[in-house]
Amino acid sequence: MRSEGPIIGIDLGTTNSLVAVSDVGGPRVLPDEHGGRMVPSVVRYDAGRVVVGPRAKAELADYPWTTIASVKRLMGRSAADVRADQPYTAYRVVPGERGTARMAVPGVKGDRLISPEEVSAEILRRLKAIAEANLGVPITRAVVTVPAYFDDAQRQATRTAARLAGLEAVRLVPEPTAAALAYGLGLPKGGNGRVSHVAVYDLGGGTFDISVLRLTPGEGDEPFFFQVLAVGGDTHLGGDDMDHRITEALRGEVARWLGLPEGANELPEATGRQIAAQAEGVKIRLSDAESAAVRIEIGSRLFERVITRAEFEAWVAPLVERTIECCRRAMAGAERALADAPLDAVVLVGGATRMPLVRRRVAEFFGIEPYTALNPDEVVALGAAVQGQILSGARRDALLLDVLPLSLGIETAGGAVAKIIVRNSTVPAQATEMFSTQVDGQTSIRLTVFQGEREMAADCRKLGEFHLRGLPPMPAGVPQVEVKFLVDANGVLNVSAHERRSGRRAALQVVPNHGLTPEEVERIERESLTHAREDMARHRVVDLIANSELDLKWVGEGLARHRAALDPAYAAELDGMLADLRGFVDRARADWRSVEPESFAKAKEALDRASVRLQEVAIAASLRQPPTRGSVIGSG
Ligand code: ADP
Ligand code: MG
């Protein structure tokens, strides 16, 4: 090992830039001192001072002439090349040496000519400082990502920018390749190399890129060999265009609301600014929520409007269709090279791919569920960090797991974890279990996914949660929820839930092995051994409580309804058993240690057995279906 610090990974983006590192804990993004994980790629030149990142972005509208955004578009280009980009930038671009693009930034002593490399270097310097603050060592080397279509001049400019920032760019990696690497795609597993074909769909702030790659396991320092089978895209299509659609729609509405004769052109400038300032937030909120509210103050009047996701999707659908058209062309271009080989994966990259509409259309077009487990705006930086780790001498095969180090499961009612795939299972692994509800009329079920060996959710590591919604109200225990866990060959966990009676489905994707150190795995194992006996007893009691509650309810209700049809001695026997089991449940609820699990289970079984006759009477009365057995999951 060299004595130098780690090789960090940098995504130097058009809109946002990030820095990540990969070590024994797996790849992770390094946050700034405020916890921010992205540095907006925006630089402002004040007199004698440079402002980089969030503040420069926030104040862009106040300093349009001295703030440089999207400098990546100028890297390695001539002033003539970028003339077409001029309408997109407020700052002035002029020809410098040999016609190269320079920005003319007004200063106290007249215009100052600044090169794109210098601006990028400011961003890189900031990322270097963030990495050093996190890691506590000087950082001198980085893997920097570049678009797949960058030519020599653009790559050279990126290297120069790194050098100006005090970083050696030990490798420039194409962004789609980095994204694939973050998912471990193309890395050899279990000693066996395999060829994979991957499409990377990258929708950023102002650019769209689609790449089709072939990944072949590599040798030595090379994680894999990759071949670009096709690239495509649109250099002026991205999330910002979605913001503009919102702005345009709102400007029109506000103008009509104000009764302006000439429409949106007449809007006061301050109002236009307020609208524009809210557009991105609305778009981002609509990725999670079904609607988002807009409030615009115009003098003493307040314009209020709730935008639904459906409305927004109608506004931006043509933009999304343009990206799909690019995908169609790229796939056609790769057709011969693919020669009927199916795509192994589709990876989503770029903040704008958080939009549900984008995810839906991409899944439809490619016919496979895209990878979304890693944050789409972080995946490129994470992949660059993995490449950095490999280049600093880590073993490639040590980066990937072919067995699961920890069990995976979901939380059941009462807070226990039902393990679905147990530790040391070889990857790929798959398992399915049936669950049901605990409350009558439950229309939504929360599924929380955990990793770990302990029996209670509180002692395990939460990987994520999702909701199965829209269930028709049914009595507790009647819904049949099939929960499927699938860890694919790349270690990505897909959890899906399917309620059989209603056909409702929901799913979640996560990468379980990110961010766990070997020491943590060892500690988790050790703790699970220490607590094994107690944990198991507790799990048993918690499950007994949940399932007994259902029994008490069914039998209690059945008894109330059919008492007249029953032999009084039998009814009295059931009364006694109900009281007995109710006693166990109450005591266990107060303190799970106060009950003896064996006797608790016996009391429940006794009632189960004895109530068969009641069930027969009930069925004969063709009243209600028999209850579904198995664990129940919490209400959502
Ligand atoms: P780039 O690669 O161009 O630097 P990013 O990948 O960071 O860009 O993507 C930035 C874009 O993603 C912006 O337009 C931003 O508004 C958008 N974005 C970020 N988060 C979300 C979200 N939750 N929903 C929709 N769009 C989002
Ligand atoms: Mg990007």
XYZ file of C-alpha atoms and ligand atoms in Angstrom:
664
model
C 0.000 0.000 0.000
C 1.133 3.484 -0.713
C 1.146 5.962 2.096
C -1.030 8.418 0.213
C -4.681 8.871 1.127
C -7.434 7.016 -0.706
C -8.335 7.655 -4.336
C -11.662 9.439 -4.189
C -14.388 9.342 -6.823
C -15.766 12.551 -8.300
C -18.853 13.126 -10.421
C -18.188 16.509 -12.007
C -21.705 17.179 -13.271
C -23.284 19.883 -15.389
C -25.776 20.711 -12.630
C -24.404 19.044 -9.500
C -21.070 17.576 -8.440
C -20.344 14.976 -5.760
C -17.427 13.292 -4.073
C -17.441 9.708 -2.756
C -15.010 7.217 -1.307
C -15.056 3.434 -1.198
C -13.342 1.434 1.515
C -14.093 -1.642 3.627
C -17.524 -0.161 4.316
C -18.413 -0.019 0.635
C -18.874 3.165 -1.384
C -20.415 6.235 0.211
C -20.973 9.887 -0.664
C -19.085 12.372 1.509
C -21.242 15.217 2.860
C -20.227 18.831 3.386
C -20.229 20.474 6.823
C -23.992 21.082 6.583
C -24.759 17.508 5.579
C -25.256 18.463 1.915
C -24.398 15.596 -0.410
C -24.278 17.568 -3.650
C -22.394 20.679 -4.591
C -24.313 22.633 -7.238
C -21.877 23.171 -10.127
C -22.217 26.932 -9.836
C -19.367 29.390 -9.255
C -19.599 33.134 -8.651
C -16.730 35.547 -9.067
C -17.115 38.352 -6.573
C -14.466 41.038 -6.349
C -11.479 39.129 -4.975
C -13.561 36.185 -3.798
C -15.048 33.042 -5.276
C -18.360 31.578 -4.077
C -18.954 27.912 -4.933
C -21.991 25.664 -4.615
C -25.313 26.137 -2.790
C -24.950 29.867 -2.167
C -23.828 30.629 -5.684
C -26.862 28.693 -6.964
C -29.298 30.364 -4.569
C -28.082 33.843 -5.482
C -27.733 33.216 -9.208
C -30.684 35.424 -10.094
C -29.086 38.331 -8.185
C -25.710 38.039 -9.923
C -26.443 36.802 -13.439
C -23.301 38.305 -15.011
C -20.720 37.010 -12.580
C -22.201 33.587 -11.857
C -21.103 30.653 -13.980
C -23.409 27.633 -14.182
C -23.196 24.594 -16.494
C -19.520 25.268 -17.215
C -19.183 21.613 -18.199
C -20.757 22.531 -21.526
C -17.723 24.688 -22.307
C -14.974 22.286 -21.288
C -12.548 21.703 -24.145
C -14.752 23.515 -26.640
C -14.105 26.506 -28.839
C -16.105 29.700 -28.529
C -17.570 28.895 -31.952
C -18.605 25.390 -30.809
C -20.643 26.713 -27.941
C -22.355 29.541 -29.779
C -25.491 27.400 -29.893
C -25.422 27.248 -26.095
C -25.356 31.011 -25.715
C -29.094 31.492 -25.251
C -28.858 29.146 -22.270
C -26.279 31.156 -20.353
C -26.442 34.712 -19.054
C -22.662 35.111 -18.828
C -20.721 36.115 -21.913
C -18.535 33.613 -23.761
C -15.719 35.019 -25.897
C -12.904 33.450 -27.912
C -9.629 33.086 -26.007
C -6.321 31.596 -27.173
C -6.686 29.581 -30.384
C -10.415 30.256 -30.330
C -11.023 28.384 -27.065
C -14.078 29.373 -25.048
C -13.496 31.890 -22.253
C -15.967 33.580 -19.978
C -15.841 37.338 -19.713
C -16.702 38.138 -16.105
C -17.087 41.828 -15.314
C -14.856 43.006 -12.481
C -13.670 46.251 -10.960
C -10.825 46.548 -13.471
C -12.917 45.610 -16.471
C -13.684 42.159 -17.830
C -11.700 39.252 -16.562
C -11.284 36.292 -18.933
C -11.728 32.974 -17.152
C -11.248 29.526 -18.664
C -13.729 26.670 -18.131
C -10.878 24.682 -16.575
C -10.456 27.326 -13.880
C -14.158 27.318 -13.070
C -14.252 23.512 -12.883
C -11.139 23.636 -10.705
C -13.053 25.762 -8.173
C -15.696 23.028 -7.937
C -13.050 20.317 -7.679
C -11.190 22.258 -4.971
C -14.403 22.392 -2.971
C -14.954 18.626 -3.377
C -11.348 17.936 -2.383
C -11.820 19.992 0.788
C -15.046 18.112 1.619
C -13.239 14.789 1.195
C -10.314 15.917 3.357
C -12.644 17.145 6.109
C -14.447 13.781 6.116
C -11.432 11.531 5.876
C -8.914 13.540 7.858
C -6.061 12.967 5.410
C -4.726 15.000 2.491
C -6.281 13.872 -0.783
C -4.235 14.111 -3.963
C -5.756 11.561 -6.323
C -9.187 11.106 -7.820
C -11.125 9.176 -10.389
C -13.195 11.734 -12.279
C -16.165 10.846 -14.451
C -16.868 12.310 -17.881
C -19.739 11.788 -20.349
C -19.248 8.817 -22.661
C -19.169 11.133 -25.669
C -16.398 13.459 -24.355
C -13.624 13.778 -26.945
C -9.892 14.140 -26.303
C -10.001 17.903 -25.877
C -12.851 17.690 -23.379
C -11.110 14.937 -21.429
C -7.850 16.889 -21.469
C -9.633 19.964 -20.122
C -11.060 17.828 -17.290
C -7.570 16.577 -16.394
C -6.266 20.133 -16.421
C -9.043 21.276 -14.124
C -8.140 18.519 -11.668
C -4.466 19.517 -11.774
C -5.357 23.153 -11.076
C -7.278 21.935 -8.021
C -4.313 19.940 -6.739
C -5.690 16.573 -7.779
C -4.198 14.001 -10.062
C -6.990 12.511 -12.171
C -5.650 8.957 -12.089
C -8.403 7.851 -14.392
C -11.262 9.425 -16.313
C -14.207 7.034 -16.336
C -17.275 7.388 -18.544
C -20.321 8.215 -16.439
C -22.433 5.232 -17.593
C -19.549 2.888 -16.842
C -19.255 4.321 -13.345
C -22.980 3.843 -12.799
C -22.704 0.183 -13.818
C -19.707 -0.246 -11.538
C -21.611 1.153 -8.561
C -24.009 -1.767 -8.926
C -21.145 -4.210 -9.299
C -22.224 -4.919 -12.855
C -19.533 -6.536 -14.956
C -17.334 -7.387 -11.988
C -16.324 -11.022 -11.786
C -18.232 -12.944 -9.158
C -17.150 -16.072 -7.353
C -14.187 -16.330 -9.722
C -16.496 -16.559 -12.718
C -16.448 -13.757 -15.183
C -19.498 -13.110 -17.227
C -20.392 -10.736 -19.982
C -23.251 -8.407 -19.334
C -25.145 -5.861 -21.378
C -26.401 -2.780 -19.659
C -28.373 0.289 -20.701
C -27.718 3.422 -18.675
C -30.459 6.064 -18.826
C -29.139 9.363 -17.433
C -31.520 12.310 -17.145
C -29.757 15.186 -15.398
C -30.525 18.873 -15.049
C -29.896 19.944 -18.614
C -28.729 16.870 -20.483
C -30.015 13.439 -21.381
C -27.666 10.547 -22.164
C -28.487 6.988 -23.065
C -25.670 4.446 -23.365
C -25.695 0.768 -24.157
C -22.630 -0.998 -22.784
C -21.045 -4.409 -22.944
C -19.096 -5.262 -19.809
C -16.550 -8.050 -19.810
C -14.695 -9.024 -16.624
C -11.179 -7.597 -16.694
C -7.769 -8.446 -15.315
C -5.299 -6.855 -12.925
C -6.195 -3.251 -12.197
C -9.039 -3.322 -14.682
C -12.388 -3.990 -13.026
C -13.807 -4.837 -16.404
C -13.478 -4.018 -20.025
C -16.332 -2.048 -21.328
C -17.382 -1.395 -24.814
C -19.854 1.298 -25.737
C -22.260 -0.350 -28.153
C -24.298 2.795 -28.693
C -24.723 6.261 -27.252
C -27.457 8.776 -27.791
C -29.221 11.583 -26.071
C -30.003 15.250 -26.189
C -27.644 17.912 -24.874
C -30.553 20.247 -24.154
C -33.099 18.089 -22.430
C -33.297 17.555 -18.697
C -34.939 18.326 -15.392
C -34.602 22.057 -15.955
C -36.921 21.777 -18.955
C -39.523 20.206 -16.683
C -39.158 23.224 -14.383
C -39.736 25.511 -17.385
C -42.948 23.684 -18.283
C -44.246 24.342 -14.772
C -43.150 27.975 -14.936
C -44.836 28.502 -18.303
C -48.102 26.944 -17.183
C -48.166 28.988 -13.978
C -47.244 32.249 -15.688
C -50.207 31.842 -17.988
C -52.566 31.071 -15.129
C -51.343 33.933 -12.955
C -51.627 36.367 -15.859
C -55.221 35.291 -16.504
C -55.965 35.465 -12.787
C -54.647 39.028 -12.734
C -56.658 39.800 -15.858
C -53.605 41.007 -17.788
C -54.519 41.820 -21.384
C -51.261 40.702 -22.997
C -50.980 37.507 -20.991
C -47.814 36.184 -19.402
C -45.546 38.760 -21.073
C -47.061 41.455 -18.914
C -46.339 39.763 -15.587
C -44.396 41.892 -13.126
C -40.785 40.723 -13.008
C -40.926 39.953 -9.276
C -43.930 37.691 -9.855
C -42.155 35.887 -12.664
C -39.196 35.326 -10.352
C -41.407 33.950 -7.580
C -42.961 31.493 -10.003
C -39.613 30.371 -11.389
C -38.194 29.982 -7.888
C -40.950 27.516 -6.927
C -40.971 25.386 -10.063
C -38.130 23.001 -9.203
C -39.496 22.437 -5.702
C -42.926 21.561 -7.095
C -41.397 19.047 -9.496
C -39.321 17.444 -6.744
C -42.278 17.226 -4.337
C -44.416 15.589 -7.019
C -41.925 12.712 -7.237
C -43.141 11.568 -3.810
C -46.496 13.254 -3.282
C -49.622 13.200 -5.416
C -49.963 16.965 -5.299
C -47.956 20.086 -4.470
C -49.138 23.554 -3.511
C -47.915 26.834 -4.992
C -48.391 30.222 -3.287
C -47.482 33.440 -5.002
C -47.876 36.827 -3.382
C -48.681 39.642 -5.756
C -48.933 42.877 -3.824
C -51.539 42.169 -1.174
C -53.144 39.346 -3.154
C -52.318 35.670 -2.863
C -52.445 33.265 -5.795
C -52.846 29.698 -4.555
C -52.836 26.590 -6.676
C -52.506 22.865 -6.049
C -50.777 21.022 -8.868
C -51.491 17.301 -9.107
C -49.001 14.745 -10.304
C -51.326 13.845 -13.174
C -51.359 17.471 -14.384
C -47.597 17.742 -14.139
C -47.136 14.465 -15.980
C -49.332 15.713 -18.792
C -47.146 18.848 -19.090
C -43.875 16.955 -19.264
C -44.918 13.747 -21.038
C -43.667 15.063 -24.428
C -40.216 15.635 -22.905
C -40.110 12.118 -21.488
C -41.220 10.724 -24.854
C -38.266 12.490 -26.480
C -35.914 10.561 -24.183
C -37.677 7.306 -25.066
C -37.228 8.127 -28.749
C -33.464 8.508 -28.106
C -33.511 5.111 -26.363
C -35.227 3.559 -29.352
C -32.515 4.907 -31.677
C -29.694 3.800 -29.351
C -31.117 0.293 -29.073
C -31.441 0.139 -32.842
C -27.805 1.240 -33.108
C -26.724 -1.501 -30.707
C -28.901 -4.132 -32.304
C -26.220 -5.828 -34.360
C -23.694 -5.872 -31.507
C -26.301 -7.204 -29.096
C -27.157 -9.964 -31.563
C -30.227 -11.070 -29.623
C -28.402 -10.968 -26.295
C -30.926 -9.585 -23.819
C -30.124 -6.553 -21.704
C -29.070 -7.719 -18.249
C -29.909 -4.461 -16.549
C -31.134 -0.918 -17.043
C -29.570 1.567 -14.649
C -31.212 4.896 -13.824
C -28.912 7.876 -13.333
C -29.584 11.567 -12.762
C -31.857 13.378 -10.331
C -34.695 13.671 -12.834
C -35.097 9.872 -12.964
C -36.725 10.081 -9.539
C -39.873 11.089 -11.385
C -42.387 8.218 -11.338
C -43.352 8.960 -14.950
C -39.749 8.477 -16.087
C -39.430 5.203 -14.171
C -42.677 3.924 -15.622
C -41.817 4.771 -19.215
C -38.279 3.382 -18.996
C -39.558 0.107 -17.510
C -42.181 -0.110 -20.240
C -39.773 0.637 -23.049
C -37.005 -1.765 -22.018
C -39.350 -4.379 -20.624
C -37.311 -4.766 -17.438
C -37.538 -3.144 -14.044
C -34.691 -0.601 -13.954
C -32.160 -0.474 -11.139
C -33.069 2.324 -8.768
C -31.718 1.005 -5.478
C -28.874 3.508 -5.363
C -29.699 7.212 -5.381
C -29.761 8.144 -9.060
C -27.950 11.405 -8.387
C -25.212 9.616 -6.431
C -24.647 6.472 -8.442
C -21.996 7.939 -10.770
C -19.879 9.257 -7.886
C -20.242 5.926 -6.047
C -19.014 4.048 -9.107
C -16.066 6.417 -9.492
C -15.191 5.689 -5.860
C -15.310 1.931 -6.486
C -12.947 2.405 -9.419
C -10.679 4.461 -7.140
C -10.659 1.700 -4.567
C -9.713 -0.873 -7.193
C -6.919 1.362 -8.509
C -5.542 1.829 -5.018
C -4.960 -1.894 -4.846
C -8.065 -3.413 -3.278
C -8.921 -6.837 -4.617
C -11.706 -6.671 -7.130
C -13.371 -9.824 -5.969
C -13.333 -8.567 -2.392
C -15.744 -5.851 -3.457
C -18.505 -8.273 -4.187
C -20.349 -10.776 -2.142
C -21.368 -14.133 -3.399
C -23.020 -14.993 -0.122
C -25.268 -12.744 1.952
C -23.478 -11.834 5.165
C -26.694 -11.069 7.048
C -30.285 -12.298 6.987
C -33.001 -10.252 5.296
C -36.574 -10.044 6.444
C -39.622 -7.909 7.145
C -41.159 -6.573 10.306
C -44.296 -8.320 11.516
C -46.938 -7.053 13.929
C -45.476 -6.503 17.356
C -42.030 -5.566 16.079
C -40.453 -8.960 15.391
C -38.594 -9.666 12.151
C -39.665 -12.561 9.946
C -36.475 -13.647 8.182
C -37.144 -14.352 4.546
C -33.622 -15.038 3.283
C -31.173 -16.296 5.891
C -27.524 -15.337 6.155
C -24.904 -17.190 4.144
C -27.391 -17.858 1.356
C -25.596 -17.812 -1.970
C -26.474 -15.054 -4.396
C -28.751 -15.035 -6.380
C -31.280 -15.997 -3.732
C -35.045 -15.956 -3.661
C -37.775 -16.746 -1.154
C -41.477 -16.090 -0.743
C -43.712 -16.022 2.313
C -47.352 -15.337 2.961
C -48.566 -12.740 5.418
C -51.856 -11.223 6.385
C -53.309 -8.233 8.213
C -53.976 -7.741 11.886
C -56.692 -5.127 11.822
C -60.149 -5.326 10.240
C -60.635 -3.181 7.173
C -56.954 -2.412 6.744
C -56.563 -0.783 3.304
C -52.829 -0.202 3.446
C -49.960 -2.313 4.716
C -46.526 -0.988 5.592
C -43.671 -3.314 4.752
C -40.384 -2.544 6.429
C -37.297 -4.406 5.278
C -34.584 -5.267 7.788
C -31.155 -6.820 7.744
C -29.572 -8.562 10.707
C -29.591 -11.585 12.950
C -31.531 -10.314 15.941
C -35.185 -11.220 16.334
C -36.616 -7.773 16.985
C -36.724 -5.037 14.349
C -35.332 -2.504 16.802
C -32.096 -4.520 16.949
C -31.701 -4.877 13.178
C -30.657 -2.483 10.436
C -33.527 -0.950 8.504
C -32.964 -1.045 4.756
C -36.150 0.657 3.646
C -39.922 0.598 3.681
C -42.801 0.722 1.256
C -46.580 0.554 1.313
C -49.038 -1.778 -0.284
C -52.004 0.527 -0.724
C -55.464 0.446 -2.139
C -56.584 -2.845 -0.579
C -60.338 -3.276 -0.385
C -61.360 -3.439 3.289
C -61.309 -7.054 4.468
C -61.510 -8.660 7.918
C -58.159 -9.111 9.664
C -56.347 -12.232 8.553
C -58.226 -12.536 5.294
C -55.889 -10.687 2.883
C -53.216 -12.951 1.435
C -50.039 -10.965 1.027
C -47.288 -12.759 -0.818
C -43.948 -11.180 0.011
C -41.107 -12.087 -2.301
C -37.428 -11.390 -1.677
C -35.076 -11.686 -4.611
C -31.370 -10.907 -4.366
C -30.149 -10.911 -7.938
C -26.693 -11.861 -9.190
C -25.468 -8.306 -8.629
C -26.500 -8.265 -4.998
C -29.482 -5.964 -5.532
C -32.463 -6.864 -3.329
C -35.935 -6.609 -4.865
C -38.785 -6.925 -2.386
C -42.270 -7.217 -3.796
C -45.628 -7.622 -2.125
C -48.717 -8.936 -3.860
C -52.145 -9.173 -2.272
C -53.748 -12.099 -4.034
C -57.399 -11.337 -3.492
C -57.214 -7.763 -4.799
C -54.218 -8.144 -7.099
C -52.558 -5.042 -5.618
C -48.764 -4.924 -5.863
C -45.906 -2.801 -4.579
C -42.138 -3.158 -4.607
C -38.899 -1.791 -3.226
C -35.299 -2.083 -4.360
C -32.214 -1.737 -2.146
C -28.574 -2.737 -2.072
C -28.095 -4.535 1.255
C -24.311 -4.668 1.264
C -23.614 -0.958 0.980
C -22.078 0.812 3.909
C -21.414 -2.172 6.193
C -17.874 -2.795 7.370
C -16.610 -6.332 8.059
C -16.280 -5.225 11.698
C -19.951 -4.308 11.766
C -20.950 -7.652 10.303
C -18.857 -9.356 12.961
C -20.389 -7.282 15.753
C -23.897 -8.046 14.506
C -23.082 -11.758 14.495
C -21.567 -11.615 17.972
C -24.556 -9.778 19.389
C -26.967 -12.198 17.812
C -25.182 -15.079 19.555
C -25.207 -13.285 22.897
C -28.897 -12.557 22.638
C -29.970 -15.632 20.707
C -31.923 -17.411 23.439
C -33.667 -14.348 24.791
C -34.378 -12.968 21.315
C -35.968 -16.182 20.182
C -38.218 -16.362 23.216
C -39.258 -12.767 22.661
C -39.951 -13.298 18.971
C -42.091 -16.301 19.862
C -44.082 -14.349 22.447
C -44.576 -11.376 20.134
C -45.878 -13.629 17.360
C -48.081 -15.481 19.837
C -49.616 -12.199 20.971
C -50.374 -11.101 17.403
C -51.832 -14.434 16.341
C -53.750 -14.972 19.576
C -55.407 -11.577 19.173
C -56.826 -12.780 15.880
C -58.022 -16.054 17.443
C -59.645 -14.222 20.328
C -61.464 -11.999 17.917
C -62.674 -14.739 15.568
C -63.684 -17.159 18.257
C -65.209 -14.408 20.380
C -67.276 -13.109 17.481
C -68.249 -16.614 16.331
C -69.311 -17.544 19.795
C -71.438 -14.451 20.194
C -73.160 -15.118 16.918
C -73.748 -18.854 17.149
C -74.105 -19.479 20.884
C -77.720 -20.479 20.471
C -76.760 -23.239 18.036
C -74.070 -24.666 20.339
C -74.151 -27.252 23.089
C -74.002 -25.126 26.306
C -71.170 -27.254 27.754
C -69.087 -26.698 24.616
C -69.797 -22.960 24.691
C -68.705 -22.830 28.323
C -65.511 -24.705 27.463
C -64.720 -22.107 24.776
C -65.499 -19.267 27.219
C -62.959 -20.701 29.644
C -60.295 -21.078 26.964
C -60.874 -17.567 25.675
C -60.423 -16.171 29.166
C -57.291 -18.247 29.659
C -55.725 -17.061 26.380
C -56.812 -13.455 26.986
C -54.944 -13.679 30.318
C -51.750 -14.775 28.555
C -52.050 -11.987 25.984
C -52.625 -9.317 28.637
C -49.723 -10.481 30.778
C -47.415 -10.792 27.745
C -48.363 -7.325 26.581
C -47.424 -5.895 29.965
C -44.122 -7.791 30.098
C -43.160 -10.450 27.603
C -40.852 -12.058 30.164
C -43.704 -12.712 32.580
C -45.192 -15.475 30.426
C -43.813 -18.887 29.730
C -43.897 -19.236 25.899
C -44.593 -22.988 26.025
C -47.745 -22.614 28.142
C -48.840 -19.592 26.097
C -48.526 -21.642 22.901
C -50.416 -24.534 24.525
C -53.285 -22.242 25.488
C -53.488 -20.957 21.917
C -53.349 -24.438 20.389
C -56.019 -25.672 22.769
C -58.356 -22.904 21.648
C -57.497 -23.526 17.995
C -58.353 -27.208 18.360
C -61.480 -26.668 20.360
C -62.808 -23.989 18.028
C -62.844 -26.253 14.975
C -66.389 -27.303 15.814
C -67.428 -23.648 16.122
C -65.931 -22.956 12.723
C -67.894 -25.799 11.225
C -71.074 -24.359 12.659
C -70.120 -20.963 11.302
C -69.360 -22.317 7.850
C -72.546 -24.279 7.881
C -74.243 -21.004 8.593
C -72.171 -19.912 5.569
C -71.133 -16.827 7.336
C -67.478 -16.084 7.127
C -64.508 -17.782 5.582
C -62.035 -19.452 7.907
C -59.155 -17.253 8.927
C -55.859 -17.244 7.139
C -53.019 -18.622 9.201
C -49.477 -17.337 9.330
C -47.897 -14.162 10.595
C -49.564 -10.818 10.321
C -47.898 -7.605 9.303
C -48.399 -4.213 10.817
C -50.965 -1.717 9.701
C -49.835 0.989 7.357
P -26.329 16.596 -13.650
O -25.920 15.216 -13.977
O -26.794 17.377 -14.842
O -25.320 17.339 -12.851
P -28.266 15.689 -11.626
O -28.154 14.250 -11.882
O -27.811 16.186 -10.308
O -27.660 16.569 -12.781
O -29.816 16.075 -11.832
C -30.284 17.346 -11.553
C -31.752 17.416 -11.928
O -32.492 16.447 -11.174
C -32.358 18.757 -11.611
O -33.171 19.160 -12.697
C -33.209 18.477 -10.394
O -34.315 19.340 -10.287
C -33.651 17.063 -10.673
N -34.127 16.362 -9.467
C -33.483 16.188 -8.290
N -34.253 15.528 -7.407
C -35.428 15.279 -8.043
C -36.656 14.639 -7.660
N -36.817 14.129 -6.438
N -37.642 14.565 -8.578
C -37.490 15.085 -9.814
N -36.375 15.710 -10.224
C -35.354 15.811 -9.355
Mg -24.831 13.581 -14.057
